[in-house]
Amino acid sequence: MPSLCPGRGGQGTVMAWASSRPISSPACPEPTARDPTPSCTAMGLRAGAQVSPGLALLMWLTAHCSRPQAQGFSQGGLDASRADLWASANASLLHSFWCQPASQLPRDQLSALIRAMATRRVLLRAWQLSCLANLAALHGLQDDFELHPPDLLLFYNLTQVREADCRAFTHRAAQGDTELLANLPDQRAALQRVALACLGGPRLRLSASDLLLLGVLVCDMDASSIVAADPRVLQNLQRCHRLTAPQQAALNTLLASGETTLGPPGSWNLEGLRALGPLATYISSSLWMQVQQAVGLDFFGSTVATYRAGRLSQQDARRFVTGFLKAKAESVSSRPKRGTGRPCLRGDITAATLRDDLFLVHYDCVQLESCLGSRVLKANLDPLLQHPLPAECQRVVKAKLARVYPRGVPEEQLPLIASLVYLYSRSEIGQWNVTSRDTVVALLASDVALENQTEAVLQKYLDHNGTLTGALLVAIGGSRLCWMSARQIQAIRPSEFRLAGALDISSCPQSRKDVLYAKAREAFGSTRTTAAYYRFMRPYLGGAPVEELRHLVQANVSMDIDTFTNLNPRVLQSLSVGNVTTLLGQNVGDLQKARSHPTISSWLRSLNRSALGELGLDTDPAGLSGPGRSTTVTPNTAPRGPYPAPTSGLPRHSAPASGSPPAHLGYLPLSVALPSGLLWLLYWGTPGLSQDCSWDTRTMASEDGAAPAPGAGKRGLMLLGRGRP
C-alpha cells in the first residue's frame, strides 16, 4: 500500500489513490478501544451516521499517520538532501505556514522549509513572516539570508547582521515588500538606517550603484533625496505601492529637469512614457502641457485601453485622466463657460463614440451632459463606465440615470454602476431592488462603496433574503464588515460566520472590532481546545476584553506582533509587563521593532524605566516618540478611541498554540490534489506536527463541525499561484 501521509509519499500519491480507488460510504462506527480510527463523535458526527468518502479517507489517514515514525525520519531530523526532498514533497504546506507546528521542526527541516519558500516565491503575510523570522533566529539560520525570501529578511533582527554581510543583506532585503512592515515602523526605519550605513552614511546624492543596492527602500526616502539622486532613481520608484504628495512633486521636478532618459518634456515619446509604468500617472498637468500633442493623445488612448483591459487600477487611471484633461482644458484659452442649456458642440454621443479610447478627450464633462441621450445611456451604460470618468463626469452620469430611472436603477443595471455607488445616499439606495448575491458582490467588492452605502446595500439584500451567508461574507471581504451596522453583524448566524472563517478586519474602527469579536466568540466559543480556539479567533482579537487576553496569557499562545498591534489600545493598558511578555512569548523581542506604533507606544509610555528594562528596551523617554529617521513612513494603523468590550472565557482544555491559519482553502495543504470532501475535513482537522507525518497545518474544527465557505476554495486555489502585484 503506498504511503498517503504528507511527507511520506507526497501529494501525487494521495491524489492517485483518492481518484483511482472508490470509497464506499460506510456507517460511522462506534469508537472502540482497539480501533485506531478516530471516533465519529470526535469528528462531530453521531454513531451510525453515513459518512462521505472524503471523511472515510480522512479517518483512515488520521489513524495511519498516528503510527510509529516513517522510515527515513530519524529522531535527529533529516540530512540536507532529505530535508530538501521533504520540503519539495510538502510544497503546498509552505503557503499555509503557521508557527506552532513549524516551531517543532528540527533545524534542517526548518532550513529546508525557508529555502523552499524562496525557491517557489511563496507569499506569506506579515504575521507569518514575523514569527518565521524569530524561529530562524532561534535556530541560527539568519546567516543563510541569501537563500531566504527577501520578504523574510525585512523581519530579521538587524543588529545581528554582520558588517561584512551588510551590502549583500541590504540588496536582498530591498527586493522585498516593505508594505509588510506597516505595523513595524521602527523596523522599517531601521532598515533605512542599515542601508545608508552600508553606503558609508547618508549621501548628498545617491549614485546609480547606490540605487541598485537600495531597491525598494528608496520608496521611504524624502523628496529632497529623490530630487538629488541619479535619474535612474525612476527604476526604484516604479516599485513603490504609492507616492506621497512630496514624492510626487519630487518626481515631477526630476522629469521636468530633462536629466532622465526621457529628456525634456517636449521630446518625450510614446515608448518612453510607457517605460515609466505607473509613474506616468503622477505626471502633473503643467508637464503634460509641454508634451507634444500627438504623443500625449497616443499615450492617453494607450492608458485608457490598458485600464479597460483591467491592467491598471481605477485609482491610477483616474489620477492620470484628471491631470491630463486639466492640462488640455488649461491649454484652450477660449474655453467656454459652463451654463444651463448649453448646446452639444461635438455631436451626439453614440455607441461607436463610447468605444473610442479618446472619448474623454473629445467630450469633457460639460459636453457629456449635453451630448449623451437617455436611449444611448440605457443601452451603453457598461462601455461608458469602462472609461475612467473624473468625479465630475460621474456625477453627470448619476444625474442622467436618475432622470432615466426615477424609481431607482433596476437591478440588472446595478452591477454596472459599482464605480458610482459612493455617490448614492441611503435614501436613493432604498429605491433599489437588491435580491441577488451577485448584485451585492458587484456593488461591494469593488472597494468603492463607503460606510453608508455598504450598510444600505446589505440592508436591501437582507430585507429580501433575510440572511448573510458565509460565502457572501468571503466574497465581499472582511473590510466590508467594518461598515456593516452592529445590528447587521449581530444578525449573522454563527454557522455562517464559521463558514466565512478568518476575515481581515484590521482596518475596522474599534466599535466594529468589539461587535465582531462578540460574534466570533459566539461562532467559535465552543471549540474544544484553546489551541484551535486561538487560531480561529486571532483575526478578531482586536475587540477582545482584558479577561480574554489574560486567558490567552495562561495558554502560552505566543501571539505575533502583527496581531498584538491590532489589540484595543485601552485594553492593552490593563496588561502588566509580565502579561505582555508571556502573551508574546518568543515574539516579545518584536516590541523593539514596533515601539513607535501608536498602540504600543501608548502602552510603553505607561511603564517606568525598570519595566522597560525588563522588556529589553532602552529607557530613554525620547525613544518612545519614534526612531530618528530620514523617511516619511507612518504606520497605517492608528489607535481608536476606547470602547466597552464584552467579557469572555476560553475553552477549558488549554493547550499551547501559536499563529493562525490563513483565511481561505487555497492556503491549505494538499489543496490542489485532494477532492473537495477531503479538503473540507483537512481544513478542520487537528493541528500539530505528527510523529511520522511531518508538518501538519490543518486546523481544529469547532465541535459542531462547521466547514469553510463554499467558493472559498476556488478563490484560494487561484491565490496559490499568484504573485504579488
CSV table of C-alpha atoms in Angstrom, one decimal, residues 336-724:
chain,number,residue,atom,x,y,z
A,336,PRO,CA,-16.5,78.3,-23.0
A,337,LYS,CA,-18.1,78.6,-19.6
A,338,ARG,CA,-20.5,76.0,-18.3
A,339,GLY,CA,-24.1,77.1,-18.4
A,340,THR,CA,-27.5,75.5,-18.3
A,341,GLY,CA,-29.0,74.6,-21.7
A,342,ARG,CA,-25.6,74.7,-23.4
A,343,PRO,CA,-25.8,73.1,-26.8
A,344,CYS,CA,-23.9,69.9,-27.8
A,345,LEU,CA,-20.8,71.1,-29.8
A,346,ARG,CA,-19.1,67.8,-30.5
A,347,GLY,CA,-22.1,65.9,-31.9
A,348,ASP,CA,-24.4,63.4,-30.2
A,349,ILE,CA,-22.6,60.6,-28.4
A,350,THR,CA,-23.2,57.2,-30.0
A,351,ALA,CA,-22.2,53.6,-29.2
A,352,ALA,CA,-19.3,54.0,-31.6
A,353,THR,CA,-18.2,57.2,-29.8
A,354,LEU,CA,-18.0,55.3,-26.5
A,355,ARG,CA,-15.7,52.6,-28.0
A,356,ASP,CA,-13.1,55.3,-28.7
A,357,ASP,CA,-10.3,55.3,-26.2
A,358,LEU,CA,-10.1,59.1,-26.7
A,359,PHE,CA,-13.7,59.6,-25.8
A,360,LEU,CA,-12.9,61.7,-22.7
A,361,VAL,CA,-10.6,63.9,-24.7
A,362,HIS,CA,-13.3,64.8,-27.2
A,363,TYR,CA,-16.1,65.1,-24.6
A,364,ASP,CA,-15.5,66.9,-21.3
A,365,CYS,CA,-18.0,66.6,-18.5
A,366,VAL,CA,-20.0,69.6,-19.8
A,367,GLN,CA,-20.3,68.1,-23.3
A,368,LEU,CA,-21.1,64.7,-21.7
A,369,GLU,CA,-24.1,66.3,-20.1
A,370,SER,CA,-25.2,68.0,-23.3
A,371,CYS,CA,-24.5,65.2,-25.9
A,372,LEU,CA,-25.4,62.0,-24.1
A,373,GLY,CA,-29.0,61.0,-24.7
A,374,SER,CA,-31.2,58.7,-22.5
A,375,ARG,CA,-31.6,56.0,-25.1
A,376,VAL,CA,-27.8,55.7,-25.7
A,377,LEU,CA,-27.1,55.8,-21.9
A,378,LYS,CA,-29.5,52.9,-21.2
A,379,ALA,CA,-28.1,50.8,-24.0
A,380,ASN,CA,-24.4,51.6,-23.4
A,381,LEU,CA,-24.0,52.1,-19.7
A,382,ASP,CA,-21.3,49.4,-19.4
A,383,PRO,CA,-19.0,50.8,-22.1
A,384,LEU,CA,-19.5,54.3,-20.8
A,385,LEU,CA,-18.5,53.3,-17.3
A,386,GLN,CA,-15.5,51.4,-18.5
A,387,HIS,CA,-13.9,54.8,-19.1
A,388,PRO,CA,-12.0,56.2,-16.0
A,389,LEU,CA,-14.5,59.1,-15.6
A,390,PRO,CA,-13.4,62.0,-13.5
A,391,ALA,CA,-15.6,62.6,-10.4
A,392,GLU,CA,-17.5,65.5,-12.2
A,393,CYS,CA,-18.4,63.2,-15.1
A,394,GLN,CA,-19.5,60.5,-12.7
A,395,ARG,CA,-22.0,63.0,-11.1
A,396,VAL,CA,-23.3,63.8,-14.6
A,397,VAL,CA,-24.0,60.1,-15.3
A,398,LYS,CA,-25.7,59.7,-11.9
A,399,ALA,CA,-28.0,62.6,-12.6
A,400,LYS,CA,-28.9,61.3,-16.0
A,401,LEU,CA,-29.6,57.8,-14.6
A,402,ALA,CA,-32.0,59.5,-12.1
A,403,ARG,CA,-33.9,61.0,-14.9
A,404,VAL,CA,-34.0,57.8,-16.9
A,405,TYR,CA,-35.0,55.7,-13.8
A,406,PRO,CA,-37.0,58.0,-11.5
A,407,ARG,CA,-38.0,55.0,-9.3
A,408,GLY,CA,-34.4,53.7,-8.9
A,409,VAL,CA,-31.9,51.9,-11.0
A,410,PRO,CA,-33.2,48.5,-12.0
A,411,GLU,CA,-31.3,45.5,-10.5
A,412,GLU,CA,-29.9,44.3,-13.9
A,413,GLN,CA,-28.1,47.6,-14.2
A,414,LEU,CA,-26.8,47.8,-10.7
A,415,PRO,CA,-23.7,45.7,-11.2
A,416,LEU,CA,-22.6,48.1,-13.9
A,417,ILE,CA,-22.6,51.2,-11.7
A,418,ALA,CA,-20.3,49.9,-8.9
A,419,SER,CA,-17.9,52.8,-9.6
A,420,LEU,CA,-20.8,55.2,-8.9
A,421,VAL,CA,-22.1,53.7,-5.7
A,422,TYR,CA,-20.2,56.1,-3.5
A,423,LEU,CA,-22.3,59.0,-4.9
A,424,TYR,CA,-25.6,57.5,-3.8
A,425,SER,CA,-27.3,58.4,-0.5
A,426,ARG,CA,-29.0,55.9,1.8
A,427,SER,CA,-32.5,57.0,0.7
A,428,GLU,CA,-31.5,56.6,-3.0
A,429,ILE,CA,-30.2,53.1,-2.4
A,430,GLY,CA,-33.5,52.5,-0.6
A,431,GLN,CA,-35.2,52.7,-4.0
A,432,TRP,CA,-33.2,49.7,-5.4
A,433,ASN,CA,-34.1,46.1,-5.5
A,434,VAL,CA,-31.2,44.0,-4.4
A,435,THR,CA,-32.2,40.4,-4.5
A,436,SER,CA,-29.2,38.6,-5.9
A,437,ARG,CA,-25.9,37.7,-4.2
A,438,ASP,CA,-24.1,38.6,-7.4
A,439,THR,CA,-25.5,42.1,-7.3
A,440,VAL,CA,-24.2,42.5,-3.7
A,441,VAL,CA,-20.8,41.3,-4.7
A,442,ALA,CA,-20.6,43.5,-7.7
A,443,LEU,CA,-21.6,46.6,-5.7
A,444,LEU,CA,-19.5,46.0,-2.7
A,445,ALA,CA,-16.4,44.0,-3.8
A,446,SER,CA,-15.0,47.0,-5.7
A,447,ASP,CA,-13.8,48.9,-2.7
A,448,VAL,CA,-15.7,52.0,-3.9
A,449,ALA,CA,-18.7,52.0,-1.6
A,450,LEU,CA,-18.3,53.7,1.7
A,451,GLU,CA,-19.9,53.2,5.1
A,452,ASN,CA,-23.4,54.3,4.5
A,453,GLN,CA,-23.6,52.7,1.1
A,454,THR,CA,-22.3,49.3,2.4
A,455,GLU,CA,-24.9,49.2,5.2
A,456,ALA,CA,-27.7,50.3,2.9
A,457,VAL,CA,-26.9,47.8,0.1
A,458,LEU,CA,-26.7,44.9,2.6
A,459,GLN,CA,-29.9,46.0,4.2
A,460,LYS,CA,-31.8,45.9,0.9
A,461,TYR,CA,-30.4,42.4,0.4
A,462,LEU,CA,-31.4,41.3,3.9
A,463,ASP,CA,-34.9,42.7,3.5
A,464,HIS,CA,-35.3,40.3,0.6
A,465,ASN,CA,-33.2,37.3,1.6
A,466,GLY,CA,-33.1,37.5,5.3
A,467,THR,CA,-29.5,36.3,5.9
A,468,LEU,CA,-25.9,36.8,5.0
A,469,THR,CA,-24.2,33.6,4.1
A,470,GLY,CA,-20.5,32.7,4.8
A,471,ALA,CA,-19.9,32.6,1.1
A,472,LEU,CA,-21.1,36.1,0.7
A,473,LEU,CA,-19.0,37.4,3.6
A,474,VAL,CA,-15.9,35.8,2.0
A,475,ALA,CA,-16.8,37.3,-1.4
A,476,ILE,CA,-17.2,40.9,-0.2
A,477,GLY,CA,-14.2,40.7,2.1
A,478,GLY,CA,-13.5,41.4,5.8
A,479,SER,CA,-13.2,45.2,5.2
A,480,ARG,CA,-17.0,45.3,4.4
A,481,LEU,CA,-17.7,44.0,7.9
A,482,CYS,CA,-16.2,47.3,9.2
A,483,TRP,CA,-19.1,49.2,7.6
A,484,MET,CA,-22.0,47.0,8.5
A,485,SER,CA,-24.2,48.2,11.3
A,486,ALA,CA,-23.9,46.5,14.7
A,487,ARG,CA,-27.4,45.1,14.1
A,488,GLN,CA,-26.4,43.5,10.8
A,489,ILE,CA,-23.3,41.9,12.3
A,490,GLN,CA,-25.3,40.5,15.2
A,491,ALA,CA,-27.8,39.1,12.8
A,492,ILE,CA,-25.2,36.9,11.1
A,493,ARG,CA,-25.8,33.3,12.1
A,494,PRO,CA,-22.9,31.7,14.0
A,495,SER,CA,-22.8,28.8,11.5
A,496,GLU,CA,-22.4,31.3,8.6
A,497,PHE,CA,-19.7,33.2,10.4
A,498,ARG,CA,-17.8,29.9,10.9
A,499,LEU,CA,-18.1,29.2,7.2
A,500,ALA,CA,-16.6,32.6,6.5
A,501,GLY,CA,-13.5,31.7,8.6
A,502,ALA,CA,-10.7,34.2,9.2
A,503,LEU,CA,-11.5,37.6,7.7
A,504,ASP,CA,-9.2,40.5,7.8
A,505,ILE,CA,-10.9,43.2,9.9
A,506,SER,CA,-7.7,45.1,10.9
A,507,SER,CA,-8.9,48.3,9.2
A,508,CYS,CA,-12.2,48.4,11.2
A,509,PRO,CA,-12.9,51.1,13.8
A,510,GLN,CA,-12.7,49.9,17.4
A,511,SER,CA,-16.5,49.9,17.8
A,512,ARG,CA,-16.9,47.4,14.9
A,513,LYS,CA,-14.0,45.2,16.2
A,514,ASP,CA,-15.8,44.9,19.5
A,515,VAL,CA,-19.0,43.7,17.9
A,516,LEU,CA,-17.1,41.4,15.6
A,517,TYR,CA,-15.2,39.9,18.5
A,518,ALA,CA,-18.5,39.1,20.2
A,519,LYS,CA,-19.8,37.5,17.0
A,520,ALA,CA,-16.6,35.4,16.7
A,521,ARG,CA,-17.0,34.3,20.3
A,522,GLU,CA,-20.5,33.2,19.5
A,523,ALA,CA,-19.3,31.3,16.5
A,524,PHE,CA,-16.1,29.7,17.8
A,525,GLY,CA,-16.6,29.7,21.6
A,526,SER,CA,-17.4,26.0,21.7
A,527,THR,CA,-14.2,25.0,20.1
A,528,ARG,CA,-12.7,22.0,22.0
A,529,THR,CA,-9.1,23.3,22.7
A,530,THR,CA,-7.5,26.7,23.3
A,531,ALA,CA,-5.1,26.0,20.5
A,532,ALA,CA,-7.8,25.7,17.9
A,533,TYR,CA,-9.8,28.4,19.5
A,534,TYR,CA,-6.9,30.9,19.3
A,535,ARG,CA,-6.3,30.1,15.6
A,536,PHE,CA,-9.9,30.8,14.8
A,537,MET,CA,-10.2,33.9,17.0
A,538,ARG,CA,-6.8,35.5,16.1
A,539,PRO,CA,-8.2,37.9,13.5
A,540,TYR,CA,-11.0,39.1,15.8
A,541,LEU,CA,-8.9,39.7,19.0
A,542,GLY,CA,-8.8,43.5,18.3
A,543,GLY,CA,-12.1,43.6,20.1
A,544,ALA,CA,-11.2,41.3,23.0
A,545,PRO,CA,-11.6,42.4,26.6
A,546,VAL,CA,-8.8,42.2,29.1
A,547,GLU,CA,-10.2,38.9,30.6
A,548,GLU,CA,-9.8,37.2,27.2
A,549,LEU,CA,-6.2,38.3,26.8
A,550,ARG,CA,-5.3,37.1,30.3
A,551,HIS,CA,-6.7,33.7,29.5
A,552,LEU,CA,-4.5,33.7,26.4
A,553,VAL,CA,-1.6,34.6,28.5
A,554,GLN,CA,-2.2,31.5,30.6
A,555,ALA,CA,-2.5,29.4,27.4
A,556,ASN,CA,1.0,30.4,26.1
A,557,VAL,CA,-0.2,31.3,22.6
A,558,SER,CA,3.0,33.2,21.5
A,559,MET,CA,1.0,36.0,19.8
A,560,ASP,CA,2.6,37.5,16.8
A,561,ILE,CA,3.4,41.2,16.8
A,562,ASP,CA,1.0,42.0,14.0
A,563,THR,CA,-1.9,40.7,16.0
A,564,PHE,CA,-0.7,42.4,19.1
A,565,THR,CA,-0.6,45.9,17.4
A,566,ASN,CA,-4.2,45.5,16.5
A,567,LEU,CA,-5.4,44.9,20.1
A,568,ASN,CA,-7.7,47.5,21.7
A,569,PRO,CA,-5.2,50.2,23.0
A,570,ARG,CA,-7.3,50.8,26.1
A,571,VAL,CA,-7.5,47.1,27.0
A,572,LEU,CA,-3.7,46.8,26.5
A,573,GLN,CA,-3.2,49.4,29.2
A,574,SER,CA,-4.6,46.9,31.7
A,575,LEU,CA,-1.9,44.3,30.9
A,576,SER,CA,1.3,44.1,33.0
A,577,VAL,CA,4.8,43.7,31.7
A,578,GLY,CA,4.6,40.0,32.8
A,579,ASN,CA,1.3,39.6,30.9
A,580,VAL,CA,2.7,41.0,27.7
A,581,THR,CA,6.0,39.1,27.9
A,582,THR,CA,4.1,35.8,28.3
A,583,LEU,CA,1.5,36.7,25.7
A,584,LEU,CA,4.1,37.4,23.1
A,585,GLY,CA,6.4,34.5,24.1
A,586,GLN,CA,9.2,34.0,21.7
A,587,ASN,CA,8.0,37.1,19.8
A,588,VAL,CA,8.5,39.6,22.7
A,589,GLY,CA,11.6,41.0,21.0
A,590,ASP,CA,9.4,42.4,18.2
A,591,LEU,CA,8.3,45.1,20.6
A,592,GLN,CA,11.5,46.9,19.7
A,593,LYS,CA,10.5,46.8,16.0
A,594,ALA,CA,7.1,48.3,16.7
A,595,ARG,CA,7.7,50.6,19.6
A,596,SER,CA,6.6,53.7,17.6
A,597,HIS,CA,3.3,52.1,16.6
A,598,PRO,CA,0.6,54.1,18.3
A,599,THR,CA,-0.9,51.2,20.2
A,600,ILE,CA,2.5,50.0,21.5
A,601,SER,CA,4.0,53.4,22.2
A,602,SER,CA,0.9,54.3,24.3
A,603,TRP,CA,1.4,51.2,26.4
A,604,LEU,CA,5.1,51.8,26.7
A,605,ARG,CA,4.6,55.3,28.0
A,606,SER,CA,2.7,54.0,30.9
A,607,LEU,CA,5.7,51.9,32.1
A,608,ASN,CA,8.6,53.0,34.3
A,609,ARG,CA,12.3,52.6,33.4
A,610,SER,CA,12.6,49.4,35.3
A,611,ALA,CA,9.7,47.8,33.3
A,612,LEU,CA,11.2,49.0,30.0
A,613,GLY,CA,14.5,47.4,31.1
A,614,GLU,CA,12.7,44.1,31.7
A,615,LEU,CA,11.5,44.2,28.1
A,616,GLY,CA,15.0,44.8,26.8
A,617,LEU,CA,14.1,48.3,25.6
A,618,ASP,CA,16.1,51.4,26.2
A,619,THR,CA,14.9,53.7,29.0
A,620,ASP,CA,15.3,57.0,27.1
A,621,PRO,CA,11.8,58.5,27.2
A,622,ALA,CA,12.6,60.3,23.9
A,623,GLY,CA,12.9,57.0,22.2
A,624,LEU,CA,9.2,56.3,22.7
A,625,SER,CA,8.3,59.1,20.3
A,626,GLY,CA,9.8,57.2,17.4
A,627,PRO,CA,13.2,56.4,15.9
A,628,GLY,CA,15.3,59.0,14.3
A,629,ARG,CA,14.6,58.5,10.6
A,630,SER,CA,15.1,60.2,7.3
A,631,THR,CA,11.9,58.7,5.9
A,632,THR,CA,8.3,59.8,5.7
A,633,VAL,CA,6.9,56.5,6.7
A,634,THR,CA,4.0,56.3,9.1
A,635,PRO,CA,2.1,53.2,10.1
A,636,ASN,CA,-1.3,52.6,8.5
A,637,THR,CA,-2.8,51.6,11.8
A,638,ALA,CA,-4.0,54.3,14.2
A,639,PRO,CA,-5.3,53.9,17.7
A,640,ARG,CA,-9.0,54.1,18.1
A,641,GLY,CA,-11.0,55.6,21.0
A,642,PRO,CA,-11.9,53.4,24.0
A,643,TYR,CA,-15.0,51.3,23.8
A,644,PRO,CA,-16.6,48.9,26.2
A,645,ALA,CA,-15.6,45.3,25.5
A,646,PRO,CA,-17.6,42.2,26.3
A,647,THR,CA,-16.3,39.7,28.8
A,648,SER,CA,-15.4,36.2,27.8
A,649,GLY,CA,-13.7,33.0,28.8
A,650,LEU,CA,-11.8,30.4,26.9
A,651,PRO,CA,-12.3,26.6,26.4
A,652,ARG,CA,-11.3,24.6,29.5
A,653,HIS,CA,-8.9,22.3,27.7
A,654,SER,CA,-5.9,24.6,27.2
A,655,ALA,CA,-3.0,23.7,25.0
A,656,PRO,CA,-0.1,25.8,23.8
A,657,ALA,CA,-0.8,27.4,20.4
A,658,SER,CA,0.8,29.8,18.1
A,659,GLY,CA,-0.1,31.5,14.9
A,660,SER,CA,-3.3,31.4,12.9
A,661,PRO,CA,-4.4,29.7,9.7
A,662,PRO,CA,-4.8,31.7,6.6
A,663,ALA,CA,-8.4,32.6,5.7
A,664,HIS,CA,-9.0,30.5,2.6
A,665,LEU,CA,-8.7,26.9,1.4
A,666,GLY,CA,-6.1,28.0,-1.1
A,667,TYR,CA,-3.6,28.1,1.6
A,668,LEU,CA,-4.3,24.6,2.9
A,669,PRO,CA,-2.0,21.6,2.5
A,670,LEU,CA,-2.8,19.3,-0.4
A,671,SER,CA,-5.4,21.7,-1.6
A,672,VAL,CA,-4.7,21.1,-5.3
A,673,ALA,CA,-4.5,17.4,-5.0
A,674,LEU,CA,-7.4,16.3,-2.8
A,675,PRO,CA,-11.2,16.1,-3.5
A,676,SER,CA,-13.4,18.7,-2.0
A,677,GLY,CA,-14.8,16.4,0.6
A,678,LEU,CA,-11.4,15.7,2.0
A,679,LEU,CA,-10.4,19.4,1.7
A,680,TRP,CA,-13.4,20.1,3.9
A,681,LEU,CA,-12.0,17.8,6.5
A,682,LEU,CA,-8.4,18.7,6.2
A,683,TYR,CA,-9.2,22.3,6.9
A,684,TRP,CA,-10.8,21.5,10.2
A,685,GLY,CA,-8.5,18.7,11.3
A,686,THR,CA,-6.4,18.7,14.4
A,687,PRO,CA,-3.3,20.9,14.1
A,688,GLY,CA,0.2,20.0,15.0
A,689,LEU,CA,3.3,18.1,14.0
A,690,SER,CA,2.6,14.4,14.0
A,691,GLN,CA,5.4,12.0,14.9
A,692,ASP,CA,5.6,10.5,11.5
A,693,CYS,CA,3.7,12.6,9.0
A,694,SER,CA,5.9,15.6,9.3
A,695,TRP,CA,4.3,19.1,9.3
A,696,ASP,CA,0.6,19.3,9.5
A,697,THR,CA,-1.0,22.7,9.0
A,698,ARG,CA,-4.6,21.6,9.5
A,699,THR,CA,-6.9,23.5,11.9
A,700,MET,CA,-9.2,22.2,14.6
A,701,ALA,CA,-12.9,22.3,14.0
A,702,SER,CA,-15.5,23.7,16.3
A,703,GLU,CA,-17.4,21.0,17.9
A,704,ASP,CA,-20.3,21.2,15.6
A,705,GLY,CA,-18.1,20.5,12.6
A,706,ALA,CA,-18.5,23.7,10.6
A,707,ALA,CA,-17.0,23.8,7.2
A,708,PRO,CA,-15.2,26.5,5.1
A,709,ALA,CA,-17.3,28.8,3.0
A,710,PRO,CA,-18.5,27.4,-0.4
A,711,GLY,CA,-16.4,29.1,-3.0
A,712,ALA,CA,-13.6,29.9,-0.7
A,713,GLY,CA,-11.6,27.0,-2.1
A,714,LYS,CA,-11.8,28.3,-5.6
A,715,ARG,CA,-10.6,31.7,-4.7
A,716,GLY,CA,-7.9,30.3,-2.5
A,717,LEU,CA,-6.6,27.9,-5.2
A,718,MET,CA,-6.2,30.8,-7.5
A,719,LEU,CA,-4.2,32.6,-4.9
A,720,LEU,CA,-1.7,29.8,-4.6
A,721,GLY,CA,-0.1,30.6,-7.9
A,722,ARG,CA,-0.5,34.3,-7.8
A,723,GLY,CA,2.5,36.6,-7.3
A,724,ARG,CA,2.4,39.9,-5.6
